Amino acid sequence: AQKVTQAQTEISVVEKEDVTLDCVYETRDTTYYLFWYKQPPSGELVFLIRRNSFDEQNEISGRYSWNFQKSTSSFNFTITASQVVDSAVYFCALSEVNTGANSKLTFGKGITLSVRP
Amino acid sequence: DTGVSQDPRHKITKRGQNVTFRCDPISEHNRLYWYRQTLGQGPEFLTYFQNEAQLEKSRLLSDRFSAERPKGSFSTLEIQRTEQGDSAMYLCASSLVGAHGNTIYFGEGSWLTVV
């Protein structure tokens, strides 16, 4: 069975600090997708990134960067120079493909990030 | 360009009453999903449709829950004889399945409080 662990529950930083959100996953499939979503207080889950299991290249998008390491089954998310607007709950999620189960996502419990001015 | 929309956004109901939520997916998306999220937890999968066919249901979906997508466009999720344990946010999502994988886009959710 697949599982996503986000060991950090709450993180508080001061604006402009860098912060890394950890994600560790478990799956028996060789092909899968990993995701990060942001959930602001409004409740909507905002898609941030999707990465497939064959692409271990790190990705940078503005202040956001993602580090995917299959060897440690981790897909960590770093926000550089954090801003108050980054305050939200961040979810890592896994979708398997081989079993035809790319229909659904397995989420971690989320990390609440608070960025103080 | 509209995203996934859900209605109502908030619903307070008395235990034992029936409630229905509606979801309008992103147009042309062929898959539609329902998830449930309780406080402090990540969303949990309930069910999904490919066009109008309901292809999978989670064990979380008791027989008091029914979901439909009659014409392959909008979907409804009905909860009959609500219980306090049904209090949660119900999230709808949609995606377009293609050769390059399947990014799932979520709506803002429908909050249900059963009193």
PDB file of C-alpha atoms in Angstrom, chain A residues 44-84:
ATOM      1  CA  GLU A  44      -8.987  25.232  -2.080  1.00  0.00           C
ATOM      2  CA  LEU A  45      -6.114  22.891  -2.833  1.00  0.00           C
ATOM      3  CA  VAL A  46      -3.797  24.700  -5.214  1.00  0.00           C
ATOM      4  CA  PHE A  47      -1.662  22.506  -7.452  1.00  0.00           C
ATOM      5  CA  LEU A  48       2.040  23.370  -7.268  1.00  0.00           C
ATOM      6  CA  ILE A  49       3.961  20.601  -9.004  1.00  0.00           C
ATOM      7  CA  ARG A  50       3.752  17.081 -10.396  1.00  0.00           C
ATOM      8  CA  ARG A  51       6.814  14.931 -10.840  1.00  0.00           C
ATOM      9  CA  ASN A  52       6.959  11.429 -12.329  1.00  0.00           C
ATOM     10  CA  SER A  53       9.145   8.712 -10.900  1.00  0.00           C
ATOM     11  CA  PHE A  54      11.479   8.651 -13.897  1.00  0.00           C
ATOM     12  CA  ASP A  55      12.410  12.282 -13.643  1.00  0.00           C
ATOM     13  CA  GLU A  56      14.746  12.945 -10.750  1.00  0.00           C
ATOM     14  CA  GLN A  57      15.829  16.302 -12.006  1.00  0.00           C
ATOM     15  CA  ASN A  58      15.312  19.003  -9.424  1.00  0.00           C
ATOM     16  CA  GLU A  59      12.947  21.771 -10.375  1.00  0.00           C
ATOM     17  CA  ILE A  60      12.913  25.467  -9.610  1.00  0.00           C
ATOM     18  CA  SER A  61       9.989  27.789 -10.130  1.00  0.00           C
ATOM     19  CA  GLY A  62      10.609  31.276  -8.829  1.00  0.00           C
ATOM     20  CA  ARG A  63      11.069  31.038  -5.079  1.00  0.00           C
ATOM     21  CA  TYR A  64       9.976  27.400  -5.048  1.00  0.00           C
ATOM     22  CA  SER A  65      12.240  24.426  -5.597  1.00  0.00           C
ATOM     23  CA  TRP A  66      11.777  20.704  -5.295  1.00  0.00           C
ATOM     24  CA  ASN A  67      14.325  17.996  -4.559  1.00  0.00           C
ATOM     25  CA  PHE A  68      13.322  14.476  -5.618  1.00  0.00           C
ATOM     26  CA  GLN A  69      15.537  11.627  -4.439  1.00  0.00           C
ATOM     27  CA  LYS A  70      14.410   8.105  -5.239  1.00  0.00           C
ATOM     28  CA  SER A  71      17.226   6.614  -3.154  1.00  0.00           C
ATOM     29  CA  THR A  72      15.657   8.019  -0.003  1.00  0.00           C
ATOM     30  CA  SER A  73      12.041   8.087  -1.282  1.00  0.00           C
ATOM     31  CA  SER A  74      11.848  11.775  -0.589  1.00  0.00           C
ATOM     32  CA  PHE A  75      10.353  14.724  -2.419  1.00  0.00           C
ATOM     33  CA  ASN A  76      11.182  17.846  -0.437  1.00  0.00           C
ATOM     34  CA  PHE A  77       9.946  21.352  -1.118  1.00  0.00           C
ATOM     35  CA  THR A  78      11.939  24.501  -0.383  1.00  0.00           C
ATOM     36  CA  ILE A  79      10.610  28.038  -0.311  1.00  0.00           C
ATOM     37  CA  THR A  80      13.337  30.632  -0.618  1.00  0.00           C
ATOM     38  CA  ALA A  81      12.910  34.072   0.926  1.00  0.00           C
ATOM     39  CA  SER A  82       9.520  33.183   2.398  1.00  0.00           C
ATOM     40  CA  GLN A  83       6.680  35.690   2.376  1.00  0.00           C
ATOM     41  CA  VAL A  84       3.581  36.099   4.522  1.00  0.00           C
TER      42      VAL A  84
END
